[in-house]
Amino acid sequence: MIPTRQILWNIDAAGVIALYALLVVPIAFVTYGLARRVRMWRLGKPENRFDRLGSRIWGALRLSIYHGRIVRKPNYAAGLMHAAIFGGFVTLFIGTLIVLFQADITVPYFDYRFYHGDFYLGYKLAMNLAGLLLILGVLFAFVRRYHDRPVWLANSPDDVVLLAFLLVLVVQGFTLQALRLAVTQDPWGPWSFVSYPMALALRGLPVGWLRGIHAVNWWVHFLTTYVFLSYLVYSKMIHVFTSLANVTFRRLKPLGELEPIPNLEEAESFGIGKLADFTWAQLMNADACMHCGRCLQYCPTFNTGKVLRPRDLVLEVAGFMADSGGIFSGELGQEETPGRFRWGRGPDRALIPDVVSPEELWECTTCAACMQQCPVAIEHVPMIVGMRRNLVLEQGEFPPELVNTFNNLERFSSPYAFPPRERDKWTDKLEQPVPRVAEQAAAGQEVEVLFFVGCLGSFDARNQRTTLALARILQTAGINFAILGKDETCCGDPARRIGNDYLAQMLAQQTVETLNEASFKKIVTACPHCFNALLNEYPQIGGNYEVIHHSQLISQLLAEGRLKLDPNSAVARGKVTYHDPCYLGRYNGVFEEPRDVVEALPGADLVEMRRNRKTSFCCGGGGGRLFMEETTGSRINQARVREAIDTGAEVLCAACPFCMTMFEDGIRGVGAEETFQVRDMAELVAASLATPVAAQAGPAAEGEE
Amino acid sequence: MAAAGGAWSWLTADRRRGWALFGALTAIGVALIVIGEFTGWDWLRLIGIALISLGGFGLGVLAGFSPAGLRGVLGRLRAVRLPLAVVVALVIGLPAVVALLGALDGAAGRALALLGVAIAVLLAAAALFATVMALRALRLAWGGVEQGADSSTEKVGEGP
């Protein structure tokens, strides 16, 4: 006796006809919902997301099959839950197709049967395992939502209805199998290890009753499947399509690269002020969100009780899109549509301020924790900066404290009101002179390293100490370096992130012109914001340079033995914790070199904060926030300082002038000035140097030449 | 590609053509399924499925890309959505629950049958739980939540 079963057992002709004829309903519903969305996405501006198709498809496969962006720190449990639901669902779906493949193709056309023997037994085992996996995943999801709900997870009716659908579908499947086995009493029944014991329990019932209830359950099961499929694209389950599409057409450019406004001089509108100002990919982004809330986990605004929640901002845009002619067009869009956030307030709204509030937009620190965490590669920061651009350049609306920043950037090419001639005044405090690039060029001297000091390092008193320390380190190591001096201008990062792209482009262009006239091999900077702009954004305007952060250079110098630290130095003895600056770590992947430097400090014991590396927590100063007031919720910098203090460290090692400023303020804010200090790694290294600068620099510098 | 574009333009220039074409494909597909079922010509089934799928796809795309969409159909569905959803929630869960509770009959049987009873009870409980949760969610969605409100996320202060 060969193990197999009759396909569509106990189903009469009416059932078979209904099964196939009604297929038109879910197909039409799914296609309609998708077409409606594609129609909306097409309203967006064009953007080429069809390059490097191989990488794109590979990324989508990694997301869907490998679950790489889903099962990861700190969401291993939730990720595995999703993997169980996904794996169970897909396996059962494929299993159903396999059965139909034999019934409708191989048998009628080739008289070929494969659904028997060992294959059949393995299939039964796999299907039961998949069903069990799906049930466990769904039950875990219920527990997570109703018992241990993380603060960033929001429950909507849609979430519950979908989980209920999945659970009931699998229970129906097991029930059908048990009823059939109870009647047919297949000897290979135990392979269906979930249904078989139930079949044994059901065997005592009359066969007629079993057959009858089987038929009813079969009809209900297939109709449930069709209702579920029809509902799919009108619920957050749309993500089975949109997340794949979103990951396939994701940004492949560096995370830290913002697109400039093209043809700024001739542009008629600026940034994103209405739906049609988004690119099609950004509109698709909005529809890809499945409300998981991972973007909130490390979001500095969410975690300090501010208005901005990246998830909600994206869903607000999605809801507005739906109202404006997406799924629920016209009169239907006027009604409330539950299941997602803030839908159904109608299409007659302005994107800003009715859908997205300016307050939300200005609160963003552009730390990109949301983008880093999002499993489906939604790009929140470019959307936010795009809307800021509209506020600044078109509506002329921005926080009043930015007026001075903009004025200073325009007048002095710096956010601070210091004339350019004072940019290199800090060099007066050095024991040895620092050459200027222009002077070196005039003297026919080559420059190996251009030290791009940055505005904070040049003008801000606290950050000048970092600049001096780095200059001393370079001199000690005998590096042939020079600075631009008064020719240096702001890199444009604050202006760009604030949304004043006009100013940003002007400053960047000015800097690129200066740099392209200079002769050097590489650029070193102590500011991750300058680092990111020079490295990732200047190539847009013809500025291609080798750029390194000072933590990378110091790490290299220590490793090569070009810097010797005094083993008796008491500068950083004991526990030291390191804060990953967003624009260095998350944006540019520099995590280990700064830690190598801290670990090299004599007597230093590096302890990590709970949130570190890719899952670091912003200082609150990025995205131009350094120049704005923080009036809502608790203070971001104080939250991070408290986390640093909680490690038991007495020194917080920074690697960014923005972070330095925020943390100095944060330490005062929490009243820890006496017991806790923030120091840049250059300061710690310079203070730990074994040999005085003057003694080392002379011969080494000569040797370099 | 150009041919497909041309065909699409021809269909959308006068949408009635499209409705008629895809409607006819669906109807022919259903007819083939019926014929196949009663004649035993199982090979007709695949052709029927293909036509029905193509018909459904075409109808969906045609409606999806039309300016008004399915305003009327969705409007009517929306008007009866609450009773519809409650009925659906009950109908999809209860038959399985009834069948599974039938397994209680095996409670006096041997050990494996007892395990079967336990599994059946657990699955029935899970299905009932899911149905109740879905009904509760539907009630919240259409009864208890202020329009546009974010129903369950509260503002938090200092993070996790």
mmCIF file with all atom_site columns, N, CA and C in Angstrom, chain A residues 577-614:
data_model
loop_
_atom_site.group_PDB
_atom_site.id
_atom_site.type_symbol
_atom_site.label_atom_id
_atom_site.label_alt_id
_atom_site.label_comp_id
_atom_site.label_asym_id
_atom_site.label_entity_id
_atom_site.label_seq_id
_atom_site.pdbx_PDB_ins_code
_atom_site.Cartn_x
_atom_site.Cartn_y
_atom_site.Cartn_z
_atom_site.occupancy
_atom_site.B_iso_or_equiv
_atom_site.pdbx_formal_charge
_atom_site.auth_seq_id
_atom_site.auth_comp_id
_atom_site.auth_asym_id
_atom_site.auth_atom_id
_atom_site.pdbx_PDB_model_num
ATOM 1   N N  . THR A 1 577 ? 33.976 55.146 29.388 1.00 0.00 ? 577 THR A N  1
ATOM 2   C CA . THR A 1 577 ? 32.963 54.691 28.432 1.00 0.00 ? 577 THR A CA 1
ATOM 3   C C  . THR A 1 577 ? 33.037 55.545 27.176 1.00 0.00 ? 577 THR A C  1
ATOM 4   N N  . TYR A 1 578 ? 32.700 54.934 26.066 1.00 0.00 ? 578 TYR A N  1
ATOM 5   C CA . TYR A 1 578 ? 32.812 55.630 24.782 1.00 0.00 ? 578 TYR A CA 1
ATOM 6   C C  . TYR A 1 578 ? 31.430 55.799 24.154 1.00 0.00 ? 578 TYR A C  1
ATOM 7   N N  . HIS A 1 579 ? 31.181 57.001 23.662 1.00 0.00 ? 579 HIS A N  1
ATOM 8   C CA . HIS A 1 579 ? 29.913 57.285 22.984 1.00 0.00 ? 579 HIS A CA 1
ATOM 9   C C  . HIS A 1 579 ? 30.137 57.286 21.471 1.00 0.00 ? 579 HIS A C  1
ATOM 10  N N  . ASP A 1 580 ? 29.371 56.478 20.756 1.00 0.00 ? 580 ASP A N  1
ATOM 11  C CA . ASP A 1 580 ? 29.471 56.446 19.298 1.00 0.00 ? 580 ASP A CA 1
ATOM 12  C C  . ASP A 1 580 ? 28.728 57.639 18.702 1.00 0.00 ? 580 ASP A C  1
ATOM 13  N N  . PRO A 1 581 ? 29.441 58.580 18.088 1.00 0.00 ? 581 PRO A N  1
ATOM 14  C CA . PRO A 1 581 ? 28.723 59.671 17.416 1.00 0.00 ? 581 PRO A CA 1
ATOM 15  C C  . PRO A 1 581 ? 27.941 59.108 16.222 1.00 0.00 ? 581 PRO A C  1
ATOM 16  N N  . CYS A 1 582 ? 26.734 59.562 16.029 1.00 0.00 ? 582 CYS A N  1
ATOM 17  C CA . CYS A 1 582 ? 25.884 58.996 14.966 1.00 0.00 ? 582 CYS A CA 1
ATOM 18  C C  . CYS A 1 582 ? 26.538 59.110 13.594 1.00 0.00 ? 582 CYS A C  1
ATOM 19  N N  . TYR A 1 583 ? 27.131 60.282 13.331 1.00 0.00 ? 583 TYR A N  1
ATOM 20  C CA . TYR A 1 583 ? 27.688 60.514 11.990 1.00 0.00 ? 583 TYR A CA 1
ATOM 21  C C  . TYR A 1 583 ? 29.012 59.789 11.772 1.00 0.00 ? 583 TYR A C  1
ATOM 22  N N  . LEU A 1 584 ? 29.569 59.245 12.830 1.00 0.00 ? 584 LEU A N  1
ATOM 23  C CA . LEU A 1 584 ? 30.795 58.466 12.688 1.00 0.00 ? 584 LEU A CA 1
ATOM 24  C C  . LEU A 1 584 ? 30.456 56.969 12.661 1.00 0.00 ? 584 LEU A C  1
ATOM 25  N N  . GLY A 1 585 ? 29.686 56.540 13.652 1.00 0.00 ? 585 GLY A N  1
ATOM 26  C CA . GLY A 1 585 ? 29.374 55.121 13.787 1.00 0.00 ? 585 GLY A CA 1
ATOM 27  C C  . GLY A 1 585 ? 28.284 54.675 12.853 1.00 0.00 ? 585 GLY A C  1
ATOM 28  N N  . ARG A 1 586 ? 27.070 55.056 13.192 1.00 0.00 ? 586 ARG A N  1
ATOM 29  C CA . ARG A 1 586 ? 25.924 54.561 12.440 1.00 0.00 ? 586 ARG A CA 1
ATOM 30  C C  . ARG A 1 586 ? 26.001 54.949 10.961 1.00 0.00 ? 586 ARG A C  1
ATOM 31  N N  . TYR A 1 587 ? 26.390 56.187 10.711 1.00 0.00 ? 587 TYR A N  1
ATOM 32  C CA . TYR A 1 587 ? 26.417 56.660 9.321  1.00 0.00 ? 587 TYR A CA 1
ATOM 33  C C  . TYR A 1 587 ? 27.592 56.080 8.531  1.00 0.00 ? 587 TYR A C  1
ATOM 34  N N  . ASN A 1 588 ? 28.752 55.943 9.185  1.00 0.00 ? 588 ASN A N  1
ATOM 35  C CA . ASN A 1 588 ? 29.937 55.577 8.419  1.00 0.00 ? 588 ASN A CA 1
ATOM 36  C C  . ASN A 1 588 ? 30.653 54.331 8.919  1.00 0.00 ? 588 ASN A C  1
ATOM 37  N N  . GLY A 1 589 ? 30.050 53.660 9.856  1.00 0.00 ? 589 GLY A N  1
ATOM 38  C CA . GLY A 1 589 ? 30.568 52.345 10.266 1.00 0.00 ? 589 GLY A CA 1
ATOM 39  C C  . GLY A 1 589 ? 31.888 52.364 11.012 1.00 0.00 ? 589 GLY A C  1
ATOM 40  N N  . VAL A 1 590 ? 32.286 53.519 11.571 1.00 0.00 ? 590 VAL A N  1
ATOM 41  C CA . VAL A 1 590 ? 33.541 53.566 12.339 1.00 0.00 ? 590 VAL A CA 1
ATOM 42  C C  . VAL A 1 590 ? 33.208 53.283 13.800 1.00 0.00 ? 590 VAL A C  1
ATOM 43  N N  . PHE A 1 591 ? 33.413 52.040 14.198 1.00 0.00 ? 591 PHE A N  1
ATOM 44  C CA . PHE A 1 591 ? 33.087 51.632 15.573 1.00 0.00 ? 591 PHE A CA 1
ATOM 45  C C  . PHE A 1 591 ? 34.322 51.167 16.348 1.00 0.00 ? 591 PHE A C  1
ATOM 46  N N  . GLU A 1 592 ? 35.202 50.487 15.671 1.00 0.00 ? 592 GLU A N  1
ATOM 47  C CA . GLU A 1 592 ? 36.273 49.808 16.406 1.00 0.00 ? 592 GLU A CA 1
ATOM 48  C C  . GLU A 1 592 ? 37.494 50.679 16.663 1.00 0.00 ? 592 GLU A C  1
ATOM 49  N N  . GLU A 1 593 ? 37.881 51.527 15.700 1.00 0.00 ? 593 GLU A N  1
ATOM 50  C CA . GLU A 1 593 ? 39.090 52.336 15.892 1.00 0.00 ? 593 GLU A CA 1
ATOM 51  C C  . GLU A 1 593 ? 39.007 53.216 17.132 1.00 0.00 ? 593 GLU A C  1
ATOM 52  N N  . PRO A 1 594 ? 37.878 53.902 17.361 1.00 0.00 ? 594 PRO A N  1
ATOM 53  C CA . PRO A 1 594 ? 37.819 54.707 18.591 1.00 0.00 ? 594 PRO A CA 1
ATOM 54  C C  . PRO A 1 594 ? 37.977 53.849 19.842 1.00 0.00 ? 594 PRO A C  1
ATOM 55  N N  . ARG A 1 595 ? 37.430 52.662 19.814 1.00 0.00 ? 595 ARG A N  1
ATOM 56  C CA . ARG A 1 595 ? 37.543 51.767 20.978 1.00 0.00 ? 595 ARG A CA 1
ATOM 57  C C  . ARG A 1 595 ? 38.984 51.298 21.149 1.00 0.00 ? 595 ARG A C  1
ATOM 58  N N  . ASP A 1 596 ? 39.674 51.081 20.021 1.00 0.00 ? 596 ASP A N  1
ATOM 59  C CA . ASP A 1 596 ? 41.088 50.696 20.102 1.00 0.00 ? 596 ASP A CA 1
ATOM 60  C C  . ASP A 1 596 ? 41.884 51.788 20.795 1.00 0.00 ? 596 ASP A C  1
ATOM 61  N N  . VAL A 1 597 ? 41.547 53.031 20.476 1.00 0.00 ? 597 VAL A N  1
ATOM 62  C CA . VAL A 1 597 ? 42.263 54.159 21.093 1.00 0.00 ? 597 VAL A CA 1
ATOM 63  C C  . VAL A 1 597 ? 42.005 54.178 22.594 1.00 0.00 ? 597 VAL A C  1
ATOM 64  N N  . VAL A 1 598 ? 40.756 54.036 22.979 1.00 0.00 ? 598 VAL A N  1
ATOM 65  C CA . VAL A 1 598 ? 40.428 54.078 24.420 1.00 0.00 ? 598 VAL A CA 1
ATOM 66  C C  . VAL A 1 598 ? 41.135 52.935 25.150 1.00 0.00 ? 598 VAL A C  1
ATOM 67  N N  . GLU A 1 599 ? 41.129 51.772 24.520 1.00 0.00 ? 599 GLU A N  1
ATOM 68  C CA . GLU A 1 599 ? 41.762 50.617 25.175 1.00 0.00 ? 599 GLU A CA 1
ATOM 69  C C  . GLU A 1 599 ? 43.273 50.770 25.279 1.00 0.00 ? 599 GLU A C  1
ATOM 70  N N  . ALA A 1 600 ? 43.825 51.601 24.400 1.00 0.00 ? 600 ALA A N  1
ATOM 71  C CA . ALA A 1 600 ? 45.278 51.807 24.444 1.00 0.00 ? 600 ALA A CA 1
ATOM 72  C C  . ALA A 1 600 ? 45.687 52.794 25.535 1.00 0.00 ? 600 ALA A C  1
ATOM 73  N N  . LEU A 1 601 ? 44.734 53.519 26.076 1.00 0.00 ? 601 LEU A N  1
ATOM 74  C CA . LEU A 1 601 ? 45.064 54.509 27.115 1.00 0.00 ? 601 LEU A CA 1
ATOM 75  C C  . LEU A 1 601 ? 45.547 53.782 28.375 1.00 0.00 ? 601 LEU A C  1
ATOM 76  N N  . PRO A 1 602 ? 46.662 54.190 28.938 1.00 0.00 ? 602 PRO A N  1
ATOM 77  C CA . PRO A 1 602 ? 47.202 53.494 30.104 1.00 0.00 ? 602 PRO A CA 1
ATOM 78  C C  . PRO A 1 602 ? 46.205 53.448 31.261 1.00 0.00 ? 602 PRO A C  1
ATOM 79  N N  . GLY A 1 603 ? 45.927 52.254 31.712 1.00 0.00 ? 603 GLY A N  1
ATOM 80  C CA . GLY A 1 603 ? 45.048 52.081 32.878 1.00 0.00 ? 603 GLY A CA 1
ATOM 81  C C  . GLY A 1 603 ? 43.571 52.219 32.587 1.00 0.00 ? 603 GLY A C  1
ATOM 82  N N  . ALA A 1 604 ? 43.216 52.445 31.324 1.00 0.00 ? 604 ALA A N  1
ATOM 83  C CA . ALA A 1 604 ? 41.794 52.648 31.013 1.00 0.00 ? 604 ALA A CA 1
ATOM 84  C C  . ALA A 1 604 ? 41.085 51.311 30.856 1.00 0.00 ? 604 ALA A C  1
ATOM 85  N N  . ASP A 1 605 ? 39.901 51.242 31.437 1.00 0.00 ? 605 ASP A N  1
ATOM 86  C CA . ASP A 1 605 ? 39.083 50.028 31.324 1.00 0.00 ? 605 ASP A CA 1
ATOM 87  C C  . ASP A 1 605 ? 37.805 50.431 30.576 1.00 0.00 ? 605 ASP A C  1
ATOM 88  N N  . LEU A 1 606 ? 37.730 50.046 29.307 1.00 0.00 ? 606 LEU A N  1
ATOM 89  C CA . LEU A 1 606 ? 36.586 50.451 28.480 1.00 0.00 ? 606 LEU A CA 1
ATOM 90  C C  . LEU A 1 606 ? 35.331 49.698 28.896 1.00 0.00 ? 606 LEU A C  1
ATOM 91  N N  . VAL A 1 607 ? 34.312 50.441 29.278 1.00 0.00 ? 607 VAL A N  1
ATOM 92  C CA . VAL A 1 607 ? 33.025 49.802 29.586 1.00 0.00 ? 607 VAL A CA 1
ATOM 93  C C  . VAL A 1 607 ? 31.991 50.360 28.616 1.00 0.00 ? 607 VAL A C  1
ATOM 94  N N  . GLU A 1 608 ? 31.131 49.485 28.140 1.00 0.00 ? 608 GLU A N  1
ATOM 95  C CA . GLU A 1 608 ? 30.152 49.912 27.134 1.00 0.00 ? 608 GLU A CA 1
ATOM 96  C C  . GLU A 1 608 ? 28.857 50.366 27.783 1.00 0.00 ? 608 GLU A C  1
ATOM 97  N N  . MET A 1 609 ? 28.274 51.363 27.175 1.00 0.00 ? 609 MET A N  1
ATOM 98  C CA . MET A 1 609 ? 26.916 51.740 27.580 1.00 0.00 ? 609 MET A CA 1
ATOM 99  C C  . MET A 1 609 ? 25.952 50.708 27.000 1.00 0.00 ? 609 MET A C  1
ATOM 100 N N  . ARG A 1 610 ? 24.755 50.641 27.570 1.00 0.00 ? 610 ARG A N  1
ATOM 101 C CA . ARG A 1 610 ? 23.783 49.663 27.106 1.00 0.00 ? 610 ARG A CA 1
ATOM 102 C C  . ARG A 1 610 ? 23.495 49.841 25.609 1.00 0.00 ? 610 ARG A C  1
ATOM 103 N N  . ARG A 1 611 ? 23.411 51.085 25.194 1.00 0.00 ? 611 ARG A N  1
ATOM 104 C CA . ARG A 1 611 ? 23.158 51.345 23.780 1.00 0.00 ? 611 ARG A CA 1
ATOM 105 C C  . ARG A 1 611 ? 24.474 51.756 23.145 1.00 0.00 ? 611 ARG A C  1
ATOM 106 N N  . ASN A 1 612 ? 25.007 50.913 22.303 1.00 0.00 ? 612 ASN A N  1
ATOM 107 C CA . ASN A 1 612 ? 26.302 51.220 21.704 1.00 0.00 ? 612 ASN A CA 1
ATOM 108 C C  . ASN A 1 612 ? 26.365 50.750 20.264 1.00 0.00 ? 612 ASN A C  1
ATOM 109 N N  . ARG A 1 613 ? 27.422 51.178 19.613 1.00 0.00 ? 613 ARG A N  1
ATOM 110 C CA . ARG A 1 613 ? 27.661 50.878 18.195 1.00 0.00 ? 613 ARG A CA 1
ATOM 111 C C  . ARG A 1 613 ? 26.428 51.248 17.342 1.00 0.00 ? 613 ARG A C  1
ATOM 112 N N  . LYS A 1 614 ? 25.938 50.303 16.536 1.00 0.00 ? 614 LYS A N  1
ATOM 113 C CA . LYS A 1 614 ? 24.830 50.660 15.631 1.00 0.00 ? 614 LYS A CA 1
ATOM 114 C C  . LYS A 1 614 ? 23.584 51.060 16.412 1.00 0.00 ? 614 LYS A C  1
#
